[in-house]
Structures are given as structure tokens and as C-alpha cells.
């Protein structure tokens, strides 16, 4: 199993292209910045939660760039208890699988919740810094691919699917910069 990826909500919310890499594997999501998302580790502020009597859990976790939709469709008493015990607003980390659903004709990415933990601001800030480093590295590779027409299959696919150019890469880099402004 691959390690968990890190991505900002502002980029993840733009993911709308799902692809299956291996037969029998759940589709992964491709983002506008060329990240293939499967298992993700994110951090932010729990801003909303719903724990209905049924099986589905719902939450929203905001990072400095946007909001992650969090769902858990399978019944899980441990996750239900964990989510119930966390006050709004609180800093949290989330481990979840990248998924997509449609809302009308619009694809909506969300995270299928595996684990949720309350954390402190230091942990959230460290997540922002590391996610920024990873994102800028990926965007640098995307800029090289735009200039040369060569790069990883993921980056070339993202360039094609999202009609990416220097302007869209600059917008994502600006998003990263704004995210870093929130670090204490």
C-alpha cells in the first residue's frame, strides 16, 4: 500500500477526473496540479459535523485554502464516538480514501473517513508546511512538463484533462502561499 498523500483542499476540490490504475482497484482521483489521490492525510479545522441516527457520518474540515468534505458510509462505532467527542471548532487530522460523487452533473470529491484525531495548532501548522513543500515540488515539475512536453504520466494527464498552463500553476502556487500565511 502506498503512503498517504498530502494535498490542500483548494486543489483537491478541483479534482474531477477518476481513473482506475489496476483491475479491481478503486479509482484514484487526479487533481489539477497532477497529484494522484488515493489515501490522503489532511489537517485543518473541524467546522461542521453531522452524526445522524443512521450509518453515514458527515463532517467538513477547513484548511487555509478550502474545505474537505468528509463522509463515512460504513457503520463504525469508533469513528462515530471520535467525531462526537470533538468540539467545533477544533484542529483535527483526517486519514481517508479519495472518492468522488456526483451532485447533479457536477463531480464532488470527498474523503471516505478512516481515522480522525483532535490535534493542536502546532500539528496543523506542521502539516501546512510539509504539504506546501510537496505541492511546490509537484508544481515545479508541472512547469517543466509544460515547457518540455515531457514528464510523468500523471502530470501529462493532468495538463491534458485540466487544460493546465502557466496561469493555472501560478494560481495553485498562490494558493500555497496564502496557506502558509496562516502558519503561526
mmCIF file of C-alpha atoms in Angstrom:
data_model
loop_
_atom_site.group_PDB
_atom_site.id
_atom_site.type_symbol
_atom_site.label_atom_id
_atom_site.label_comp_id
_atom_site.label_asym_id
_atom_site.label_seq_id
_atom_site.Cartn_x
_atom_site.Cartn_y
_atom_site.Cartn_z
ATOM 1 C CA UNK A 1 0.000 0.000 0.000
ATOM 2 C CA UNK A 2 1.250 3.484 -0.824
ATOM 3 C CA UNK A 3 1.750 6.003 1.958
ATOM 4 C CA UNK A 4 -0.860 8.669 2.484
ATOM 5 C CA UNK A 5 -0.577 11.736 0.277
ATOM 6 C CA UNK A 6 -0.996 15.339 1.392
ATOM 7 C CA UNK A 7 -2.929 17.922 -0.545
ATOM 8 C CA UNK A 8 -4.594 21.240 0.151
ATOM 9 C CA UNK A 9 -8.388 21.410 -0.011
ATOM 10 C CA UNK A 10 -8.190 24.184 -2.605
ATOM 11 C CA UNK A 11 -6.557 21.823 -5.086
ATOM 12 C CA UNK A 12 -8.442 18.693 -4.047
ATOM 13 C CA UNK A 13 -11.805 20.390 -4.574
ATOM 14 C CA UNK A 14 -10.899 20.775 -8.256
ATOM 15 C CA UNK A 15 -10.358 17.039 -8.759
ATOM 16 C CA UNK A 16 -12.948 15.649 -11.122
ATOM 17 C CA UNK A 17 -11.103 13.013 -13.087
ATOM 18 C CA UNK A 18 -11.210 9.466 -11.707
ATOM 19 C CA UNK A 19 -9.095 6.687 -13.130
ATOM 20 C CA UNK A 20 -8.584 3.030 -12.261
ATOM 21 C CA UNK A 21 -4.915 2.070 -12.230
ATOM 22 C CA UNK A 22 -5.244 -1.661 -11.659
ATOM 23 C CA UNK A 23 -8.095 -4.064 -12.260
ATOM 24 C CA UNK A 24 -10.207 -4.359 -9.138
ATOM 25 C CA UNK A 25 -8.686 -1.271 -7.523
ATOM 26 C CA UNK A 26 -10.862 1.666 -6.536
ATOM 27 C CA UNK A 27 -10.405 4.591 -8.885
ATOM 28 C CA UNK A 28 -7.929 7.264 -7.882
ATOM 29 C CA UNK A 29 -8.553 10.961 -8.395
ATOM 30 C CA UNK A 30 -6.309 13.222 -10.428
ATOM 31 C CA UNK A 31 -6.046 16.847 -9.341
ATOM 32 C CA UNK A 32 -5.383 19.968 -11.436
ATOM 33 C CA UNK A 33 -1.813 20.012 -10.063
ATOM 34 C CA UNK A 34 -1.116 16.460 -11.211
ATOM 35 C CA UNK A 35 -1.434 14.591 -7.919
ATOM 36 C CA UNK A 36 -2.909 11.120 -7.987
ATOM 37 C CA UNK A 37 -5.020 10.814 -4.848
ATOM 38 C CA UNK A 38 -5.826 7.515 -3.199
ATOM 39 C CA UNK A 39 -5.167 7.548 0.529
ATOM 40 C CA UNK A 40 -4.860 11.067 1.957
ATOM 41 C CA UNK A 41 -3.730 12.576 5.238
ATOM 42 C CA UNK A 42 -5.136 16.069 5.785
ATOM 43 C CA UNK A 43 -5.295 18.544 8.653
ATOM 44 C CA UNK A 44 -7.457 21.532 9.350
ATOM 45 C CA UNK A 45 -10.284 22.861 11.474
ATOM 46 C CA UNK A 46 -13.411 20.808 12.048
ATOM 47 C CA UNK A 47 -16.133 23.289 11.074
ATOM 48 C CA UNK A 48 -19.190 21.076 10.781
ATOM 49 C CA UNK A 49 -20.269 17.589 11.743
ATOM 50 C CA UNK A 50 -23.403 15.510 11.434
ATOM 51 C CA UNK A 51 -23.897 12.253 13.231
ATOM 52 C CA UNK A 52 -27.377 11.128 12.259
ATOM 53 C CA UNK A 53 -29.011 8.041 13.707
ATOM 54 C CA UNK A 54 -28.190 6.156 10.518
ATOM 55 C CA UNK A 55 -24.851 4.859 9.358
ATOM 56 C CA UNK A 56 -23.416 7.830 7.424
ATOM 57 C CA UNK A 57 -21.152 10.312 9.195
ATOM 58 C CA UNK A 58 -20.511 13.731 7.666
ATOM 59 C CA UNK A 59 -18.009 16.449 8.510
ATOM 60 C CA UNK A 60 -16.275 19.428 6.965
ATOM 61 C CA UNK A 61 -12.632 20.179 7.660
ATOM 62 C CA UNK A 62 -11.214 23.520 6.525
ATOM 63 C CA UNK A 63 -7.576 24.175 5.770
ATOM 64 C CA UNK A 64 -6.386 27.687 4.799
ATOM 65 C CA UNK A 65 -7.216 27.038 1.113
ATOM 66 C CA UNK A 66 -10.676 25.483 1.230
ATOM 67 C CA UNK A 67 -12.823 22.743 2.696
ATOM 68 C CA UNK A 68 -12.687 18.950 2.619
ATOM 69 C CA UNK A 69 -15.979 17.076 2.644
ATOM 70 C CA UNK A 70 -15.638 14.048 4.919
ATOM 71 C CA UNK A 71 -18.004 11.082 4.856
ATOM 72 C CA UNK A 72 -18.137 7.597 6.280
ATOM 73 C CA UNK A 73 -20.812 5.383 4.837
ATOM 74 C CA UNK A 74 -19.872 2.157 6.627
ATOM 75 C CA UNK A 75 -21.112 1.780 10.192
ATOM 76 C CA UNK A 76 -18.202 2.360 12.572
ATOM 77 C CA UNK A 77 -18.909 2.939 16.256
ATOM 78 C CA UNK A 78 -15.317 4.056 16.928
ATOM 79 C CA UNK A 79 -15.411 6.789 14.290
ATOM 80 C CA UNK A 80 -18.849 7.869 15.448
ATOM 81 C CA UNK A 81 -17.575 8.201 19.031
ATOM 82 C CA UNK A 82 -14.410 10.021 17.912
ATOM 83 C CA UNK A 83 -16.357 12.552 15.856
ATOM 84 C CA UNK A 84 -18.944 13.022 18.623
ATOM 85 C CA UNK A 85 -16.237 13.847 21.173
ATOM 86 C CA UNK A 86 -14.599 16.651 19.158
ATOM 87 C CA UNK A 87 -15.895 20.186 19.649
ATOM 88 C CA UNK A 88 -16.399 22.621 16.775
ATOM 89 C CA UNK A 89 -14.077 24.359 16.002
ATOM 90 C CA UNK A 90 -11.071 22.133 16.717
ATOM 91 C CA UNK A 91 -7.920 21.278 14.819
ATOM 92 C CA UNK A 92 -8.041 17.709 13.509
ATOM 93 C CA UNK A 93 -6.180 15.322 11.277
ATOM 94 C CA UNK A 94 -8.058 13.028 8.926
ATOM 95 C CA UNK A 95 -6.996 9.885 7.139
ATOM 96 C CA UNK A 96 -9.299 8.926 4.308
ATOM 97 C CA UNK A 97 -9.649 7.499 0.835
ATOM 98 C CA UNK A 98 -10.098 9.912 -2.069
ATOM 99 C CA UNK A 99 -13.573 9.463 -3.535
ATOM 100 C CA UNK A 100 -15.868 11.301 -5.875
ATOM 101 C CA UNK A 101 -19.633 11.524 -6.126
ATOM 102 C CA UNK A 102 -21.854 13.461 -8.433
ATOM 103 C CA UNK A 103 -24.172 16.229 -7.381
ATOM 104 C CA UNK A 104 -26.335 16.601 -10.454
ATOM 105 C CA UNK A 105 -23.778 16.773 -13.267
ATOM 106 C CA UNK A 106 -21.071 18.188 -11.004
ATOM 107 C CA UNK A 107 -18.393 15.838 -9.625
ATOM 108 C CA UNK A 108 -17.724 16.434 -5.922
ATOM 109 C CA UNK A 109 -14.569 14.987 -4.329
ATOM 110 C CA UNK A 110 -14.753 13.865 -0.726
ATOM 111 C CA UNK A 111 -12.754 11.780 1.738
ATOM 112 C CA UNK A 112 -14.067 8.409 2.871
ATOM 113 C CA UNK A 113 -13.137 8.608 6.562
ATOM 114 C CA UNK A 114 -10.771 6.025 8.020
ATOM 115 C CA UNK A 115 -9.496 7.915 11.064
ATOM 116 C CA UNK A 116 -9.989 11.296 12.740
ATOM 117 C CA UNK A 117 -7.985 12.753 15.624
ATOM 118 C CA UNK A 118 -8.071 16.037 17.524
ATOM 119 C CA UNK A 119 -4.679 17.782 17.330
ATOM 120 C CA UNK A 120 -3.110 21.096 18.304
ATOM 121 C CA UNK A 121 -2.224 24.099 16.185
ATOM 122 C CA UNK A 122 1.441 23.062 16.026
ATOM 123 C CA UNK A 123 0.474 19.795 14.340
ATOM 124 C CA UNK A 124 -1.840 21.593 11.923
ATOM 125 C CA UNK A 125 0.868 24.160 11.096
ATOM 126 C CA UNK A 126 3.460 21.416 10.517
ATOM 127 C CA UNK A 127 1.003 19.748 8.121
ATOM 128 C CA UNK A 128 0.578 23.017 6.196
ATOM 129 C CA UNK A 129 4.343 23.496 5.864
ATOM 130 C CA UNK A 130 5.011 19.938 4.665
ATOM 131 C CA UNK A 131 2.030 19.977 2.297
ATOM 132 C CA UNK A 132 3.263 23.292 0.870
ATOM 133 C CA UNK A 133 6.732 21.801 0.240
ATOM 134 C CA UNK A 134 5.278 18.773 -1.538
ATOM 135 C CA UNK A 135 2.875 20.883 -3.591
ATOM 136 C CA UNK A 136 5.542 23.351 -4.745
ATOM 137 C CA UNK A 137 7.817 20.468 -5.779
ATOM 138 C CA UNK A 138 4.975 18.974 -7.829
ATOM 139 C CA UNK A 139 4.088 22.336 -9.382
ATOM 140 C CA UNK A 140 7.747 22.883 -10.347
ATOM 141 C CA UNK A 141 7.699 19.550 -12.161
ATOM 142 C CA UNK A 142 4.459 20.568 -13.860
ATOM 143 C CA UNK A 143 6.037 23.808 -15.091
ATOM 144 C CA UNK A 144 8.941 21.798 -16.552
ATOM 145 C CA UNK A 145 6.456 19.448 -18.233
ATOM 146 C CA UNK A 146 4.574 22.414 -19.688
ATOM 147 C CA UNK A 147 7.811 23.739 -21.161
ATOM 148 C CA UNK A 148 9.194 20.481 -22.489
ATOM 149 C CA UNK A 149 6.127 18.334 -23.144
ATOM 150 C CA UNK A 150 7.829 15.636 -21.077
ATOM 151 C CA UNK A 151 7.070 14.492 -17.563
ATOM 152 C CA UNK A 152 5.385 11.827 -15.514
ATOM 153 C CA UNK A 153 2.225 10.281 -16.965
ATOM 154 C CA UNK A 154 0.247 11.832 -14.097
ATOM 155 C CA UNK A 155 1.443 15.359 -14.837
ATOM 156 C CA UNK A 156 0.893 14.983 -18.573
ATOM 157 C CA UNK A 157 -2.586 13.584 -17.952
ATOM 158 C CA UNK A 158 -3.417 16.485 -15.605
ATOM 159 C CA UNK A 159 -2.167 19.008 -18.167
ATOM 160 C CA UNK A 160 -4.452 17.423 -20.754
ATOM 161 C CA UNK A 161 -7.524 16.800 -18.551
ATOM 162 C CA UNK A 162 -7.493 20.201 -16.849
ATOM 163 C CA UNK A 163 -6.053 22.152 -19.799
ATOM 164 C CA UNK A 164 -3.368 23.356 -17.403
ATOM 165 C CA UNK A 165 -0.985 26.124 -18.281
ATOM 166 C CA UNK A 166 1.395 28.508 -16.569
ATOM 167 C CA UNK A 167 -1.551 30.575 -15.325
ATOM 168 C CA UNK A 168 -3.234 27.645 -13.551
ATOM 169 C CA UNK A 169 0.083 26.586 -11.999
ATOM 170 C CA UNK A 170 0.582 30.166 -10.773
ATOM 171 C CA UNK A 171 -2.914 30.126 -9.244
ATOM 172 C CA UNK A 172 -2.095 26.905 -7.358
ATOM 173 C CA UNK A 173 1.236 28.375 -6.203
ATOM 174 C CA UNK A 174 -0.640 31.448 -4.949
ATOM 175 C CA UNK A 175 -2.992 29.164 -3.037
ATOM 176 C CA UNK A 176 0.035 27.556 -1.343
ATOM 177 C CA UNK A 177 1.411 30.987 -0.441
ATOM 178 C CA UNK A 178 -1.909 32.035 1.112
ATOM 179 C CA UNK A 179 -1.968 28.775 3.070
ATOM 180 C CA UNK A 180 1.479 29.446 4.505
ATOM 181 C CA UNK A 181 0.322 32.866 5.722
ATOM 182 C CA UNK A 182 -1.868 31.037 8.268
ATOM 183 C CA UNK A 183 1.066 29.335 9.974
ATOM 184 C CA UNK A 184 1.788 30.744 13.427
#
